[in-house]
PDB file of C-alpha atoms in Angstrom:
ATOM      1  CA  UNK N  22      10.819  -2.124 -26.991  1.00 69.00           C
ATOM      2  CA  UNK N  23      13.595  -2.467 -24.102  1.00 91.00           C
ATOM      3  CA  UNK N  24      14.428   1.335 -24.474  1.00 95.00           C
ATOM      4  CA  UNK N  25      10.930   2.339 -22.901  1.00 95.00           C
ATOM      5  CA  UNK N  26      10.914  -0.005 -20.339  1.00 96.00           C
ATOM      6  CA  UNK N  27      14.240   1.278 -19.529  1.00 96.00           C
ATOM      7  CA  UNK N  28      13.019   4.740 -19.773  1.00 96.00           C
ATOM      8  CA  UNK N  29      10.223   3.830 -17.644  1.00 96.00           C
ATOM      9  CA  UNK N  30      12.593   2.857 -15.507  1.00 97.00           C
ATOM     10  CA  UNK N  31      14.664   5.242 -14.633  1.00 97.00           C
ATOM     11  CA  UNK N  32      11.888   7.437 -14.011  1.00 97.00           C
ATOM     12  CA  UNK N  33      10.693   5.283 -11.185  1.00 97.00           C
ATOM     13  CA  UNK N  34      14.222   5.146 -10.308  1.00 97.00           C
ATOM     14  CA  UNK N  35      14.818   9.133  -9.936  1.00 98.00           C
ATOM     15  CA  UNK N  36      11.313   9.491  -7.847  1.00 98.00           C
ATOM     16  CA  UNK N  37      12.820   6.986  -5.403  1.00 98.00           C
ATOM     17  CA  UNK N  38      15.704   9.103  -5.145  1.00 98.00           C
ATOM     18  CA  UNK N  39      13.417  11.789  -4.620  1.00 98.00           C
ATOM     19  CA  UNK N  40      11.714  10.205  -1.987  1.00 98.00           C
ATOM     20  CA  UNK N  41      15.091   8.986  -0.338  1.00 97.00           C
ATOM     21  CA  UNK N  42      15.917  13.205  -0.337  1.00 98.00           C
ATOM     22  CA  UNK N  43      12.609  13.888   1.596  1.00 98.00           C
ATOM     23  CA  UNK N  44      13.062  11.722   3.632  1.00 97.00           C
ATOM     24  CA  UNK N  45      16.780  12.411   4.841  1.00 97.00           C
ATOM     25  CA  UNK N  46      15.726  16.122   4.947  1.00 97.00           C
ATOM     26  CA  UNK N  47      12.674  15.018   7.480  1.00 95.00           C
ATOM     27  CA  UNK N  48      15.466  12.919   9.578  1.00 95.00           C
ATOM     28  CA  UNK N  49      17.494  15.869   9.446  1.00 95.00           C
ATOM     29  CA  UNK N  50      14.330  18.185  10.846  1.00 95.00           C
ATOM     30  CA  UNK N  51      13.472  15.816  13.337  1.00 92.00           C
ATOM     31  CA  UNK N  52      17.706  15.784  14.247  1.00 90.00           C
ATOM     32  CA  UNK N  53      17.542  19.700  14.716  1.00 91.00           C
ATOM     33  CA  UNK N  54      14.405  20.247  16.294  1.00 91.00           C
ATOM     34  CA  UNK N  55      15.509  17.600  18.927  1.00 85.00           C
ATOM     35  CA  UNK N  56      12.756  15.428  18.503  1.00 87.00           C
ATOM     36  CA  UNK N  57      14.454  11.837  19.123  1.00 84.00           C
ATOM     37  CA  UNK N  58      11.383  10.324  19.632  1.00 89.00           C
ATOM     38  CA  UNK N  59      10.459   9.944  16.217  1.00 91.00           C
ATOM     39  CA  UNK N  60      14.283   9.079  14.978  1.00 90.00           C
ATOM     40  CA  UNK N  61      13.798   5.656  14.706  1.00 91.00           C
ATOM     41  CA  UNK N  62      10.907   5.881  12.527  1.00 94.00           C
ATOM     42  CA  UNK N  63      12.338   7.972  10.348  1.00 92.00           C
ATOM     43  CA  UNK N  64      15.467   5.985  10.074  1.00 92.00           C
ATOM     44  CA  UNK N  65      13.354   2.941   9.438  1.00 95.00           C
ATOM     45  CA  UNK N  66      11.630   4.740   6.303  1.00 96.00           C
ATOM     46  CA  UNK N  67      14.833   6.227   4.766  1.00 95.00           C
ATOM     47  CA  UNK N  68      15.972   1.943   5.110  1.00 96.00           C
ATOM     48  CA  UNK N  69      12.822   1.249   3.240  1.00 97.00           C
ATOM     49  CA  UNK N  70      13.309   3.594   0.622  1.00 97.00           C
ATOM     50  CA  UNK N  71      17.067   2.549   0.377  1.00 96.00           C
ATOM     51  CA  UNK N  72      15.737  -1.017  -0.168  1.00 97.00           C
ATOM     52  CA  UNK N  73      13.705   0.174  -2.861  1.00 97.00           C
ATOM     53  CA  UNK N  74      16.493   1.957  -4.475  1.00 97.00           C
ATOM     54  CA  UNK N  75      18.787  -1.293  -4.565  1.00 96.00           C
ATOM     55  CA  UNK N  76      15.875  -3.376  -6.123  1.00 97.00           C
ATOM     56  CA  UNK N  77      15.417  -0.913  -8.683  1.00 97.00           C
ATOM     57  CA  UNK N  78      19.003  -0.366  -9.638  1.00 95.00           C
ATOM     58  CA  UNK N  79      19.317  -3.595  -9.890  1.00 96.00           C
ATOM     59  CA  UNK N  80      16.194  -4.208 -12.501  1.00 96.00           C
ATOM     60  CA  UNK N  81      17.587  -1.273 -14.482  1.00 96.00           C
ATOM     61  CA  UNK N  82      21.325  -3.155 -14.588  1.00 95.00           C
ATOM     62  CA  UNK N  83      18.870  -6.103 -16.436  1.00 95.00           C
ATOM     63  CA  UNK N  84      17.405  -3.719 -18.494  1.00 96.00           C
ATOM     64  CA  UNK N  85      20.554  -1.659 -19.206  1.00 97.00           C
ATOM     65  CA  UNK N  86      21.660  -5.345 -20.254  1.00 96.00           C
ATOM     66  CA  UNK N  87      19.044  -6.038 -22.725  1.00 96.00           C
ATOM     67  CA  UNK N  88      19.035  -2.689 -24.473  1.00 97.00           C
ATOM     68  CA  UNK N  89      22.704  -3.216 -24.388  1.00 96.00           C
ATOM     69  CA  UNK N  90      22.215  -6.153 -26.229  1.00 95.00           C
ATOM     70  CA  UNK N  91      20.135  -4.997 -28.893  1.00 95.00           C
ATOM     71  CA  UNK N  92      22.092  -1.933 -29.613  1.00 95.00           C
ATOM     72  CA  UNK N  93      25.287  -4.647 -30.345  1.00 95.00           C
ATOM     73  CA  UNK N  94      27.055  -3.149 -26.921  1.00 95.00           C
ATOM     74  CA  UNK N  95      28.636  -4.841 -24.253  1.00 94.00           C
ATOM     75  CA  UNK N  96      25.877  -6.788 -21.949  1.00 93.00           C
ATOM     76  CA  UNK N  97      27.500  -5.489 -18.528  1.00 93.00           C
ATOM     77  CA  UNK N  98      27.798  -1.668 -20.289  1.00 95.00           C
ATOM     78  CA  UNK N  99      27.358   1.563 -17.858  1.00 95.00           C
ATOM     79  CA  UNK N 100      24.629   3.842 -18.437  1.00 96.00           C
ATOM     80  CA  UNK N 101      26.664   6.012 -19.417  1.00 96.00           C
ATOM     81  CA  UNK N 102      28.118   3.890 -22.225  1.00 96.00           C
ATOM     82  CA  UNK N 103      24.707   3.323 -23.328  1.00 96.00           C
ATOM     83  CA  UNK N 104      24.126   6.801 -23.933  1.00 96.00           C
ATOM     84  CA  UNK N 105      27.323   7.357 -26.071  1.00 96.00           C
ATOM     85  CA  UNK N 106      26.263   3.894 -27.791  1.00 95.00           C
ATOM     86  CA  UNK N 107      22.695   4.941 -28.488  1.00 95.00           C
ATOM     87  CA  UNK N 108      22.377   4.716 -32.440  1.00 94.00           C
ATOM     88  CA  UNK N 109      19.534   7.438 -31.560  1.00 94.00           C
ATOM     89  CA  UNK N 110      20.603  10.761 -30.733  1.00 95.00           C
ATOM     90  CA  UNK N 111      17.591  11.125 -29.236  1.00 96.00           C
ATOM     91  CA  UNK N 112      17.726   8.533 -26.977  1.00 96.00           C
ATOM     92  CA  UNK N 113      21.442   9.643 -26.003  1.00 96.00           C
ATOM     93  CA  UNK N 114      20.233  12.919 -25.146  1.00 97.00           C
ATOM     94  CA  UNK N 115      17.212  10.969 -22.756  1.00 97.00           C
ATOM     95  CA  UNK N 116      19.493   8.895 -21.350  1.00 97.00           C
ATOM     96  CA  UNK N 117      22.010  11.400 -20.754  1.00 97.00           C
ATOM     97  CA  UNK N 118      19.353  14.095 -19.458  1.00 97.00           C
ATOM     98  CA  UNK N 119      18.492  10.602 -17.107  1.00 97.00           C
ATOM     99  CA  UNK N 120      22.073  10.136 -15.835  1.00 97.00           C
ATOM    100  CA  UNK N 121      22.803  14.098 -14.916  1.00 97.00           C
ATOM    101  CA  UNK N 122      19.581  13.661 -12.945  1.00 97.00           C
ATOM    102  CA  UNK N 123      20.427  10.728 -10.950  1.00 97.00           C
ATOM    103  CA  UNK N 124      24.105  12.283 -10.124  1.00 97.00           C
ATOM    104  CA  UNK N 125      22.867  15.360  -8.873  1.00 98.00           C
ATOM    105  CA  UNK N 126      20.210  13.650  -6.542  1.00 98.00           C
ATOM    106  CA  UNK N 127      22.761  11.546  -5.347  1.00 97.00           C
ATOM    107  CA  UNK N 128      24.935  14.224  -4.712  1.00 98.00           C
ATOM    108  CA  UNK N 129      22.042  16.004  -2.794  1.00 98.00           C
ATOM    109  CA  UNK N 130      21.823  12.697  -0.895  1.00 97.00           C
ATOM    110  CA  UNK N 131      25.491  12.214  -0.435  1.00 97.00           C
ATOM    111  CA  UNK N 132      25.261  15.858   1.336  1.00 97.00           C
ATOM    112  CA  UNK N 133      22.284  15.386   3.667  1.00 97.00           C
ATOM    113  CA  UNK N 134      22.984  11.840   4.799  1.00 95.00           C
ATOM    114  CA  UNK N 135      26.932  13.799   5.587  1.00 96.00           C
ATOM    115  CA  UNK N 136      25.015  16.804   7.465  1.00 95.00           C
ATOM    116  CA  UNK N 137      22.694  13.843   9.299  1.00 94.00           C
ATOM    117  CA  UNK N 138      25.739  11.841  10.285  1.00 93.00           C
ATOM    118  CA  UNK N 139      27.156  15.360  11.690  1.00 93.00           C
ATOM    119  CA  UNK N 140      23.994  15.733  13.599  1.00 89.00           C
ATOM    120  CA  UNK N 141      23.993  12.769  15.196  1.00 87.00           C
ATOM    121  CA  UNK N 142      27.482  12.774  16.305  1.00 89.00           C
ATOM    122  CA  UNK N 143      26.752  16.395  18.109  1.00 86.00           C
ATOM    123  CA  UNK N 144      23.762  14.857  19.959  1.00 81.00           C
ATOM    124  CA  UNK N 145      25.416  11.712  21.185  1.00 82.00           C
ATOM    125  CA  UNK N 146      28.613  14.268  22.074  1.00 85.00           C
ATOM    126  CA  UNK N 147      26.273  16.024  24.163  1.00 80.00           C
ATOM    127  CA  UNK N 148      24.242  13.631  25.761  1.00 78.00           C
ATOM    128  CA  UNK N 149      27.990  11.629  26.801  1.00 81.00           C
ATOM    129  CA  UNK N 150      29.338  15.517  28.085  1.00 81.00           C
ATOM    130  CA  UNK N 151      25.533  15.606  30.109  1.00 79.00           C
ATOM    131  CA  UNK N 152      25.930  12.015  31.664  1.00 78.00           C
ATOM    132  CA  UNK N 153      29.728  12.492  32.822  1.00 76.00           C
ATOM    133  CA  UNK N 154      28.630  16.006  34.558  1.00 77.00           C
ATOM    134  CA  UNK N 155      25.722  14.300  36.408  1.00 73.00           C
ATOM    135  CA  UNK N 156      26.814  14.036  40.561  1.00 59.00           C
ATOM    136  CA  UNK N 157      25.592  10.924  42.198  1.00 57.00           C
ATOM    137  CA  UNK N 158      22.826  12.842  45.209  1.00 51.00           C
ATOM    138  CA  UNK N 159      25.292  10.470  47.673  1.00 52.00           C
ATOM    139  CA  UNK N 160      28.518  11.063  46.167  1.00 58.00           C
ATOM    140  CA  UNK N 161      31.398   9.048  46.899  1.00 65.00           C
ATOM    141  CA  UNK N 162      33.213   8.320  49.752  1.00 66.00           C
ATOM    142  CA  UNK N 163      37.138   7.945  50.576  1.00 69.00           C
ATOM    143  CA  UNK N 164      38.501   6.187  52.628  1.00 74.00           C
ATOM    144  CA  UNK N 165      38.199   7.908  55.773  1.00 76.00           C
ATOM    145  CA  UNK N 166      34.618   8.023  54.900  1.00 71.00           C
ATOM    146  CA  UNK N 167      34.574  11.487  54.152  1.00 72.00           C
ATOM    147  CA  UNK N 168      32.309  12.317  50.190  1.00 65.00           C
ATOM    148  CA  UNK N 169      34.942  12.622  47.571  1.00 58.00           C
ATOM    149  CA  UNK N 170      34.825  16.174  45.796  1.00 55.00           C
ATOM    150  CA  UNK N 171      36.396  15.004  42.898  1.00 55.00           C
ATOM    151  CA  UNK N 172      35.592  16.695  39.669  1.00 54.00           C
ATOM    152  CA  UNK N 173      33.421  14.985  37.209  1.00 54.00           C
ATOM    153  CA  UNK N 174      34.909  12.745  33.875  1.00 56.00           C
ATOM    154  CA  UNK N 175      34.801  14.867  30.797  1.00 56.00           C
ATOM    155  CA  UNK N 176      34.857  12.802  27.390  1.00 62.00           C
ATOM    156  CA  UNK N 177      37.392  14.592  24.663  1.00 62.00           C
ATOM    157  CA  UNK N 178      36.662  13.618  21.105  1.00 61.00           C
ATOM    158  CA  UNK N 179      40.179  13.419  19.978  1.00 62.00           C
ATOM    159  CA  UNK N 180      39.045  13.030  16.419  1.00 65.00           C
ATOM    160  CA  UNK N 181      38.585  16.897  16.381  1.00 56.00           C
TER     161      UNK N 181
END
C-alpha cells in the first residue's frame, strides 16, 4: 500500500533533516572555534545532505501523489491536505505527527543556517578590518619622497 511507502518515507525524510541539523551545528563549531581550515569540508557535506533532502522531497511529492490518488484527493495535494483527507484517523494523526516534525526541524535549520550566515559575515568583517590595518614595512612615499604617514583604510559596513 502507497500509505507505507509514504510513511517510510517521510521517516527517511526527517533523519535527513536530522543529519542536515548536525551538520550545520558542526559548521557552526568549526565557525566559532575559528577553525577555517576545515570550512570547506563541512560546507561541502551540509551541500550533500541538502542534495539528499531535494531528492527525497521530491520522491515523497510522487508518493504524496499516488496516495492522493487513491484516497479520491487532488494529485498535486499538500501534505497537509492529505492529512485532513485521510479517510483514517489514524493515518491523519501519523501524517500530522510527520508534518509537525518536519516544521520544527526546519525551523531548527532555518535558525542555525541564520546564526552560520551571522558567523561568517563577522569573520570576513574581521579579516577585511585586519587587512586594511596592515602597514606596507616600506610605506609610501609623496612626492618629495618623504614615507606618507597616512592613516590606514577602515571598511564601514553600512548595512549596520
Amino acid at each position: 500500500m502507497a500509505i507505507h511507502e509514504l510513511s517510510a518515507l517521510l521517516w527517511r525524510e526527517r533523519e535527513l533533516l536530522d543529519l542536515l541539523t548536525f551538520k550545520l551545528e558542526e559548521e557552526q563549531l568549526l565557525l566559532t572555534a575559528g577553525k577555517s581550515r576545515w570550512l570547506p569540508h563541512g560546507t561541502r557535506e551540509v551541500e550533500q545532505v541538502l542534495e539528499r533532502v531535494s531528492q527525497a522531497g521530491l520522491t515523497r511529492a510522487v508518493e504524496i501523489a499516488a496516495v492522493a490518488e487513491q484516497w479520491g484527493l487532488s494529485a498535486d495535494c499538500s501534505l497537509a491536505e492529505l492529512a485532513a483527507g485521510a479517510p483514517d484517523p489514524a493515518w491523519a494523526d501519523v501524517l500530522e505527527s510527520h508534518l509537525t516534525a518536519m516544521r520544527q526541524q526546519t525551523a531548527t535549520i532555518k535558525e542555525l543556517r541564520d546564526a552560520n550566515e551571522q558567523f561568517l559575515r563577522a569573520a570576513v568583517r574581521s579579516t577585511q578590518e585586519t587587512l586594511a590595518n596592515l602597514k606596507p614595512a616600506a610605506g609610501t612615499y609623496d612626492s618629495h619622497g618623504r614615507t606618507g604617514d597616512s592613516s590606514p583604510a577602515h571598511l564601514v559596513d553600512r548595512k549596520l
